[in-house]
Short mmCIF file of C-alpha atoms and ligand atoms in Angstrom, two decimals:
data_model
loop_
_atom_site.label_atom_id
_atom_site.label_comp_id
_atom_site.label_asym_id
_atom_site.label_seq_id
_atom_site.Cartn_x
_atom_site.Cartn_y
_atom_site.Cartn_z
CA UNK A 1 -1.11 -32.46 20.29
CA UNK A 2 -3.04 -29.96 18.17
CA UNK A 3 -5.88 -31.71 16.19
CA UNK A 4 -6.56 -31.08 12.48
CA UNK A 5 -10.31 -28.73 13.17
CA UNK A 6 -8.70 -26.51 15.53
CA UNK A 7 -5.95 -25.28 12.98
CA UNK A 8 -6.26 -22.92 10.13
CA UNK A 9 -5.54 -25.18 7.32
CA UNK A 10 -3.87 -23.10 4.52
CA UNK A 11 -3.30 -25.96 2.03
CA UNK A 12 -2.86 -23.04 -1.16
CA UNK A 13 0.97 -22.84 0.36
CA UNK A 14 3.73 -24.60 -1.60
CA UNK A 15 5.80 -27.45 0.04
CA UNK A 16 8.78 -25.21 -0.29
CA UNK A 17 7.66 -22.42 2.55
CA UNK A 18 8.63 -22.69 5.51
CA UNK A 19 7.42 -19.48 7.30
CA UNK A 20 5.13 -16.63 5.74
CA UNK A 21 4.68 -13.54 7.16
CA UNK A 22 1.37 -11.51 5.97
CA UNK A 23 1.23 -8.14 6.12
CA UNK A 24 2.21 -8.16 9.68
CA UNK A 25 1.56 -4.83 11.70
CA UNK A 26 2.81 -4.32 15.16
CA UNK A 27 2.31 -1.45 17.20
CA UNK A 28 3.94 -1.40 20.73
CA UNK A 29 1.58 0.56 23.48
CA UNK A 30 3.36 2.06 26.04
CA UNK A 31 2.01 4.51 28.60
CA UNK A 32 1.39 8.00 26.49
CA UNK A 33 2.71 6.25 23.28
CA UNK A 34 2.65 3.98 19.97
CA UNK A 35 5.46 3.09 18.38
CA UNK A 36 4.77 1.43 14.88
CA UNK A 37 7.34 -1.28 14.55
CA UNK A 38 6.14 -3.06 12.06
CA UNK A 39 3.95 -1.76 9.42
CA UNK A 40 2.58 -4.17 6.78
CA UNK A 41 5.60 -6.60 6.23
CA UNK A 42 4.98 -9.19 4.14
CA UNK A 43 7.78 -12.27 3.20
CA UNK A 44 8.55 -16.20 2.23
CA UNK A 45 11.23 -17.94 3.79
CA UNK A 46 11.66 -21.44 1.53
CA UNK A 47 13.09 -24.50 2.67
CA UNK A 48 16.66 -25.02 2.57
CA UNK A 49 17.79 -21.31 2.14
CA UNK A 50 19.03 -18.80 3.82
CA UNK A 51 17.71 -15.33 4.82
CA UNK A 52 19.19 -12.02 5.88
CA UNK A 53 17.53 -9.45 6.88
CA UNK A 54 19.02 -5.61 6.81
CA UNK A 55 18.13 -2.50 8.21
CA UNK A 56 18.87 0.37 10.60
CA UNK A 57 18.91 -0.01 14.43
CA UNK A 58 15.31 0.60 15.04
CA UNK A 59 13.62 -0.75 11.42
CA UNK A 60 11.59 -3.40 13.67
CA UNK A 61 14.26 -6.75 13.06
CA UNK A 62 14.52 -7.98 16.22
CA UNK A 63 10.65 -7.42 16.52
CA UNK A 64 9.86 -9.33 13.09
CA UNK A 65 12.30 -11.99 14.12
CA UNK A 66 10.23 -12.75 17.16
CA UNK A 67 7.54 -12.65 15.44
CA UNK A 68 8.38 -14.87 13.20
CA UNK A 69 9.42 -17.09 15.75
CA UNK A 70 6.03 -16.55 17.65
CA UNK A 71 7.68 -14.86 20.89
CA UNK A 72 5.79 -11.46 19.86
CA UNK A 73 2.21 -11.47 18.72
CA UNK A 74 1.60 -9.30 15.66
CA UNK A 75 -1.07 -6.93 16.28
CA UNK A 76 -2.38 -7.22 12.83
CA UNK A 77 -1.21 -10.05 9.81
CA UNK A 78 -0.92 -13.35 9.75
CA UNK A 79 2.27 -15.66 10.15
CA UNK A 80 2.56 -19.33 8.96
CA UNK A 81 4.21 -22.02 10.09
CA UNK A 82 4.89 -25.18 7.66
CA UNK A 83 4.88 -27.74 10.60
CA UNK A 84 1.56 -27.10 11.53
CA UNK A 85 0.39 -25.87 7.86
CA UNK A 86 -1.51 -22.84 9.82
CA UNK A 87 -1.73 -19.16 11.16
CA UNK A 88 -0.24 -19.37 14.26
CA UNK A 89 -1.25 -15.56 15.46
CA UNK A 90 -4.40 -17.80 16.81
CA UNK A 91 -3.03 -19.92 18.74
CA UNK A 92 -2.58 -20.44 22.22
CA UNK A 93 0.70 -20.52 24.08
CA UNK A 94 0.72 -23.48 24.96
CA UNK A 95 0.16 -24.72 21.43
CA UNK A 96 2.93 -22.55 20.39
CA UNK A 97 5.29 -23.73 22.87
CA UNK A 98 5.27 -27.48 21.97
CA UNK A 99 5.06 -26.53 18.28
CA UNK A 100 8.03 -24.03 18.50
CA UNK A 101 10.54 -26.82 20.20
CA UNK A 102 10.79 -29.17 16.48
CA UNK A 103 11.20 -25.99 13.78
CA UNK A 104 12.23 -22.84 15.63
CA UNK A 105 15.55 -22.62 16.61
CA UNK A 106 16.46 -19.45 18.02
CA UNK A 107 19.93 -17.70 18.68
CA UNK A 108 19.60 -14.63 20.17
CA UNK A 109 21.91 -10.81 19.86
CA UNK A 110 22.96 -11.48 23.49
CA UNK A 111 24.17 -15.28 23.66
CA UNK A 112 23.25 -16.23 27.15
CA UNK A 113 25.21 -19.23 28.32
CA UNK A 114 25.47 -20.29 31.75
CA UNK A 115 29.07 -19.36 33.05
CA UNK A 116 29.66 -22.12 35.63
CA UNK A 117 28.30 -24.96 33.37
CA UNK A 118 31.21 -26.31 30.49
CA UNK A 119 30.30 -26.20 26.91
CA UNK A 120 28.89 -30.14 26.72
CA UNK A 121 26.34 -28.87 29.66
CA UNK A 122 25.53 -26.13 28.41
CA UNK A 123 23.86 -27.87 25.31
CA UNK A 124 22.86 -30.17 27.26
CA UNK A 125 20.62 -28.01 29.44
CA UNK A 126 19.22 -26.68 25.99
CA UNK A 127 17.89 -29.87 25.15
CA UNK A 128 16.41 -30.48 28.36
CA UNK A 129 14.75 -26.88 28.16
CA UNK A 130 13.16 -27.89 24.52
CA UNK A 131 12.13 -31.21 25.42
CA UNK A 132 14.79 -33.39 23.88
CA UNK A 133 13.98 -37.12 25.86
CA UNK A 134 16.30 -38.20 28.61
CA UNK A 135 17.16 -41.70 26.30
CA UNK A 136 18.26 -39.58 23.60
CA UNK A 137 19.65 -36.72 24.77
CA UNK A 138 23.15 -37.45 25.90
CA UNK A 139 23.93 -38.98 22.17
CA UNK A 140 22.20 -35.79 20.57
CA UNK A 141 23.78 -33.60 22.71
CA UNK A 142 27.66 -35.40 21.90
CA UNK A 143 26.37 -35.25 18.23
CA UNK A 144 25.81 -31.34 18.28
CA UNK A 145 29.17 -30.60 20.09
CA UNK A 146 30.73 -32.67 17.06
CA UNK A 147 28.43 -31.08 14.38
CA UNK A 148 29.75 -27.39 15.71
CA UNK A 149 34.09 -28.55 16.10
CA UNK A 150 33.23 -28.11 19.87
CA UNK A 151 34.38 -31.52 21.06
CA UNK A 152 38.47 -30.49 21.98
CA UNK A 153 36.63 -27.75 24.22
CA UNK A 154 33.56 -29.57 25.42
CA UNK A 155 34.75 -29.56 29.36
CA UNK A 156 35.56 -25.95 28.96
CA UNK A 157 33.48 -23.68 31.36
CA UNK A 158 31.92 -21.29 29.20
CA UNK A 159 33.60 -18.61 30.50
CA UNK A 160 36.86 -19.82 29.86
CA UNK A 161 35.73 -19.94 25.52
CA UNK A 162 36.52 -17.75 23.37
CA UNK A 163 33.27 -15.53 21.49
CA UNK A 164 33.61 -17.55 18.08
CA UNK A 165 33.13 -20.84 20.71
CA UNK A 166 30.55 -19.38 22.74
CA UNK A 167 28.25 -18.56 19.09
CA UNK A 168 29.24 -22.57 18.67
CA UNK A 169 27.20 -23.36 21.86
CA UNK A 170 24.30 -20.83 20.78
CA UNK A 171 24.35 -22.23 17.36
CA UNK A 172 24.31 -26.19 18.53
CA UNK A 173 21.66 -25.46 21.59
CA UNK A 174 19.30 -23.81 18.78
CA UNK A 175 19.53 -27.36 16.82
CA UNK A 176 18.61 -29.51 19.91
CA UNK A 177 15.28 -30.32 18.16
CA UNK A 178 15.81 -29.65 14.71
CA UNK A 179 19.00 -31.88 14.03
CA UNK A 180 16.57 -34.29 13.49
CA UNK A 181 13.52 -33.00 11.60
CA UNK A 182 15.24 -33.35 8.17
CA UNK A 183 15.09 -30.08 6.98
CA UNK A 184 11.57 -29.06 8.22
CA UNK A 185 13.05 -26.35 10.13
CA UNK A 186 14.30 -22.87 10.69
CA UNK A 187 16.78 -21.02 12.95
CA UNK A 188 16.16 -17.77 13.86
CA UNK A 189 19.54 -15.07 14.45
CA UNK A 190 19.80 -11.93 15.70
CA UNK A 191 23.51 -10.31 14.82
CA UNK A 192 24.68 -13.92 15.51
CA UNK A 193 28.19 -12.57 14.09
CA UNK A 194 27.77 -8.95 15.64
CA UNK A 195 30.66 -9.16 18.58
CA UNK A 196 33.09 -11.57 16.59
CA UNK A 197 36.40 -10.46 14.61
CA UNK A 198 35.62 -11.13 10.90
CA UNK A 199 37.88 -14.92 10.84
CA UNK A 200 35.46 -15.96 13.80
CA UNK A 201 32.65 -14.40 11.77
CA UNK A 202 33.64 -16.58 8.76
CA UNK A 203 34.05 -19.82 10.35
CA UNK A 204 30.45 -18.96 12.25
CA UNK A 205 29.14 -18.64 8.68
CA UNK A 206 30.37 -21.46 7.00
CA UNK A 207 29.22 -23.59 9.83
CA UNK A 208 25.44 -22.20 9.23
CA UNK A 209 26.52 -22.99 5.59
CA UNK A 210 27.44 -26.73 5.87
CA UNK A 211 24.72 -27.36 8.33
CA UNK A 212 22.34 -25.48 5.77
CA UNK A 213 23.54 -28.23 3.50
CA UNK A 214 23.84 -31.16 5.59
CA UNK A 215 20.92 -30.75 7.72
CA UNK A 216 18.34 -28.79 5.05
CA UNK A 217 17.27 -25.93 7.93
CA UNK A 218 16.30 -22.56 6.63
CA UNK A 219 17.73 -19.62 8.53
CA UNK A 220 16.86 -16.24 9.08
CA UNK A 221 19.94 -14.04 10.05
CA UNK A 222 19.62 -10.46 11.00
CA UNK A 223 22.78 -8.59 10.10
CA UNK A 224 25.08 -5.63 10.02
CA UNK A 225 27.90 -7.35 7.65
CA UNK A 226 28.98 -8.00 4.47
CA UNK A 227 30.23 -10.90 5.12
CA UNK A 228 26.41 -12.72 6.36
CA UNK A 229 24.51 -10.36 3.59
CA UNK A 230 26.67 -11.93 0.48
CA UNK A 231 26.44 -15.97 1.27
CA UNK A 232 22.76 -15.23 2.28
CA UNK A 233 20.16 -17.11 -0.91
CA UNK A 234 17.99 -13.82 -0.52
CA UNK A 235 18.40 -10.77 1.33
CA UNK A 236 15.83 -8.43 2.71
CA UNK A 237 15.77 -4.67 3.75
CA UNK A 238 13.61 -3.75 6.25
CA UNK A 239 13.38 0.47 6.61
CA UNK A 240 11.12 2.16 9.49
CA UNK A 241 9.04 -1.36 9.61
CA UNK A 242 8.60 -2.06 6.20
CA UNK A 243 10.02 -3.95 3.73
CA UNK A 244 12.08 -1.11 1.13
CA UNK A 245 13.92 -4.01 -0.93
CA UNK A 246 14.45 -7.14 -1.91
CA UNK A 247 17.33 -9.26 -3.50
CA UNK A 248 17.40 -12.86 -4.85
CA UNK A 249 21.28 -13.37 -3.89
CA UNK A 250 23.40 -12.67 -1.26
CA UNK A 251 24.44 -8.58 -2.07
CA UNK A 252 26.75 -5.95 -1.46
CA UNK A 253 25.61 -3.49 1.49
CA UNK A 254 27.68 -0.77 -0.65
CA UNK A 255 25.64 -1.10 -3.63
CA UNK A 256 22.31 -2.32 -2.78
CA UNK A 257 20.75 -0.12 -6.41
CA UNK A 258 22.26 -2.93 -7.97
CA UNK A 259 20.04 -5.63 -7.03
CA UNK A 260 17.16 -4.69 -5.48
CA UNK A 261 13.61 -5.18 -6.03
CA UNK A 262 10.83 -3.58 -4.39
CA UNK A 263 7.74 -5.00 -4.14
CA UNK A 264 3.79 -3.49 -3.84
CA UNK A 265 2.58 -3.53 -0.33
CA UNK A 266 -1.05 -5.51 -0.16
CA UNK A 267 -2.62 -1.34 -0.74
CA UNK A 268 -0.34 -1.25 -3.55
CA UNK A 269 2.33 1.27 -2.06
CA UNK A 270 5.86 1.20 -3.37
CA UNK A 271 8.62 1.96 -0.90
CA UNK A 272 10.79 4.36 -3.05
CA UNK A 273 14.33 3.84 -1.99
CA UNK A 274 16.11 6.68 -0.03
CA UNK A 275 19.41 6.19 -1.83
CA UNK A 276 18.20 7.11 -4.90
CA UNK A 277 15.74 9.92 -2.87
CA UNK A 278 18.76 10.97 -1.74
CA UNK A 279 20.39 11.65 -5.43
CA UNK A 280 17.41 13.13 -6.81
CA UNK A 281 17.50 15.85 -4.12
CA UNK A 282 14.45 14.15 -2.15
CA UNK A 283 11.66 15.26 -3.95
CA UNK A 284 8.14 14.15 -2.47
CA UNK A 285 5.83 14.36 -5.40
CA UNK A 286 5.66 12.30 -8.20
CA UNK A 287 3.95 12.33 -12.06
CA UNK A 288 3.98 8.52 -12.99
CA UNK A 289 3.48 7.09 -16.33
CA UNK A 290 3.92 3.98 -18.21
CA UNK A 291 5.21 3.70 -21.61
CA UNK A 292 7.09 0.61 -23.34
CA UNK A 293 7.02 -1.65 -20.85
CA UNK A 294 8.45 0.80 -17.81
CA UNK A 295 7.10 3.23 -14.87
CA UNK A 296 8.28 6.48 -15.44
CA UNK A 297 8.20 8.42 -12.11
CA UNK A 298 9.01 12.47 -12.72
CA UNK A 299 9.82 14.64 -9.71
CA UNK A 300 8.19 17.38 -9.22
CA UNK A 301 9.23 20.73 -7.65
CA UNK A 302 7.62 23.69 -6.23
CA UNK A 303 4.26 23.86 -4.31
CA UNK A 304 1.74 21.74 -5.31
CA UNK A 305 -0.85 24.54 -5.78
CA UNK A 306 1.42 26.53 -8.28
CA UNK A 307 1.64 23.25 -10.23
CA UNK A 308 -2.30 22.60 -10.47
CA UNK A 309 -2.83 25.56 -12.23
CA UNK A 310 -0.73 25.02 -14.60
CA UNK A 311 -2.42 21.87 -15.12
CA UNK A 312 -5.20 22.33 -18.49
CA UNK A 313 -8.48 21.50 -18.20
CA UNK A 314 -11.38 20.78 -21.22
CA UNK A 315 -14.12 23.90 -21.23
CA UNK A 316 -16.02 21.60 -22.55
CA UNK A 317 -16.11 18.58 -20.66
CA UNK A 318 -13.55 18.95 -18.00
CA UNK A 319 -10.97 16.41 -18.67
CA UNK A 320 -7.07 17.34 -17.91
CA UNK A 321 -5.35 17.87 -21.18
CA UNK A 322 -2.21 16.24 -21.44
CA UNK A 323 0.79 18.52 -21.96
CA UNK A 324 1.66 19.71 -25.42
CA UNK A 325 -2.50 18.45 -26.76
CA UNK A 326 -4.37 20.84 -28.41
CA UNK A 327 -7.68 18.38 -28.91
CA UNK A 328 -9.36 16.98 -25.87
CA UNK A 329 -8.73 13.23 -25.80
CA UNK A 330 -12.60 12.70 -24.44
CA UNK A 331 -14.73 14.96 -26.04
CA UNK A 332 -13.07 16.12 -29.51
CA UNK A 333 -13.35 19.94 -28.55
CA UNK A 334 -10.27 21.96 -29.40
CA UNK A 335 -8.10 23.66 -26.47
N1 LIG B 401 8.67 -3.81 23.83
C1 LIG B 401 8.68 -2.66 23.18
N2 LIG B 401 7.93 -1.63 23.62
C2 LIG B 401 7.91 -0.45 22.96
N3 LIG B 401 8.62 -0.21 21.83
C3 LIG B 401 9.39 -1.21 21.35
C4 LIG B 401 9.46 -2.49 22.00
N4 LIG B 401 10.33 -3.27 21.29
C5 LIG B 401 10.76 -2.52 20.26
N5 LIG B 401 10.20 -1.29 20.29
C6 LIG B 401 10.41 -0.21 19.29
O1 LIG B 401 10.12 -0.74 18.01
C7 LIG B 401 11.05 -0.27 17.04
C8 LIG B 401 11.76 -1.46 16.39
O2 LIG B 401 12.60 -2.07 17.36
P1 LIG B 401 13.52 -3.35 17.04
O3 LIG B 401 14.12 -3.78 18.31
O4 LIG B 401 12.71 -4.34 16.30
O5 LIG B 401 14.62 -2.70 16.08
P2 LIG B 401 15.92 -3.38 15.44
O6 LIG B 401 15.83 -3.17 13.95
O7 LIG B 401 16.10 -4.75 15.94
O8 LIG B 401 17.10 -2.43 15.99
P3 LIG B 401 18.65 -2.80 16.39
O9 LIG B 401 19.41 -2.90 15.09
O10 LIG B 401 19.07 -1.61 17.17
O11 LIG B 401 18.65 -4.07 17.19
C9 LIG B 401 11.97 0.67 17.78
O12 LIG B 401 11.49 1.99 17.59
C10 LIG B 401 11.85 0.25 19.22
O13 LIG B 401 12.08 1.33 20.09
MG1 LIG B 402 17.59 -5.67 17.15
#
């Protein structure tokens, strides 16, 4: 058990977070090399909802889902669990493990069943993995294989299933310990849809629906599809390890303008989104201003040094003189 002193007792975070991620860094060090995966990510994931995360192969999901998950150790940031109300980048693996088995449940890109054991068994060795107690296992384990419309197939070997039945093993062993922690609880997936034909896919995703509603557990789904990205409560994009966008609903990956939102960083840095980049010819410089209510960011072309001498100065005092002012705004003196 972890006692009270030894945690980091955030108490400032609402009831309704589940996991917070703090402007998580994390830099891989190979050999000759860094590779920034992650850099400055910062997100809420509330009870009861689900999250899907989007990006490019390579934006650092798979990275932030194990770090959420507390597999990978951010190098920088902070990441919060609600079942131990604490940082858990602290904490030692052993603490981790036992705190990991009631409210992460994780199913991973490559499902990784046991060929030679049936479905039933396979679950059944999940729960023993996590922890799940010898008296209660068997019923939890018949339970899941219900919960997940595995029970006709539950003798099957697993190699005799079909994909759609072998994500229904995945999805039931990552509940071993959560089925029962009313709600308190999240399950982690990576492309949990990514090898399925789109039915499968559906039926996968309206049983992470129903359970979402029967059970109360929060997931976080990395995806490629349509299909995950428009039932998900909130979606994310993540682009070169940081967060470019969010959106409050579930969205459509064709028209992600539409609905985005993109949040400061903690040093105030706005990700500027590469669609509309794109459109705007990719310009790199900016003038901002802010007039009734709204930023107005203006391109700007040619080399900087060309532009700055265009740019008027006071004689008197030295203040820049806005465009088309013939009276300097500090000092009075005329242009
Ligand atoms: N253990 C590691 N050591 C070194 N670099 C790593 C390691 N794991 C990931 N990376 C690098 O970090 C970056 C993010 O990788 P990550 O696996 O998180 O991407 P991803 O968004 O999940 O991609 P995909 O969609 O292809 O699964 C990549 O540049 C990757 O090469
Ligand atoms: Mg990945």
């Amino acid at each position: 058990m972890v006692s009270a002193e030894s945690l980091d007792f955030h108490g400032s975070y609402p009831d309704d977070v589940v996991v917070s991620v703090e402007n998580v860094y994390k830099i891989f060090k190979t050999h000759e090399l860094e590779v920034v995966a992650l850099s400055g990510v910062s997100l809420q994931i509330l009870e009861g909802k689900i999250m899907a995360m989007v990006g490019p192969s390579g934006s650092g999901k798979t990275t932030l889902t194990n770090i959420i998950g507390g597999i990978t150790k951010a190098t920088v940031g902070k990441v919060y669990w609600a079942n131990l109300r604490s940082d858990i980048t602290k904490l030692s693996e052993r603490v981790l493990t036992e705190a990991r088995r009631s409210f992460i449940g994780f199913i991973f890109q490559v499902n990784n069943l046991l060929p030679h054991l049936n479905a039933w068994q396979n679950v059944e060795l999940a729960a023993r993995i996590a922890g799940v107690p010898k008296k209660v296992r068997q019923e939890r384990v018949d339970r899941l294989i219900k919960l997940v419309g595995l029970e006709e197939r539950r003798r099957n070997k697993a190699t005799t299933l079909s994909g759609g039945e072998r994500s229904r093993i995945a999805i039931a062993s990552s509940l071993v310990n959560l089925i029962d922690t009313e709600g308190k609880g999240i399950v982690l997936c990576d492309e949990p849809t990514g090898d399925l034909d789109p039915e499968t896919a559906q039926r996968i995703l309206e049983l992470f629906k129903e359970l979402n509603e029967t059970l109360g557990t929060s997931f976080f789904i990395v995806t490629h599809s349509q299909q995950v990205a428009s039932m998900a409560d909130a979606t994310v994009e993540i682009r070169d390890g940081i967060v470019s966008g969010v959106h409050q609903l579930g969205i459509n990956l064709d028209d992600l303008g539409g609905t985005r939102i993109v949040k400061l960083d903690n040093n105030y840095r706005l990700p500027m989104p590469t669609d509309l980049l794109e459109i705007a010819g990719n310009p790199s410089e900016f003038i901002i201003s802010y007039e009734n209510d709204r930023f107005i960011l203006v391109p700007q072309v040619g080399e900087l040094a060309e532009r700055v001498v265009k740019l008027r100065t006071c004689r008197v005092c030295g203040q820049e003189i806005a465009q088309g002012k013939f009276i300097c705004a500090n000092c009075g003196s005329t242009v």
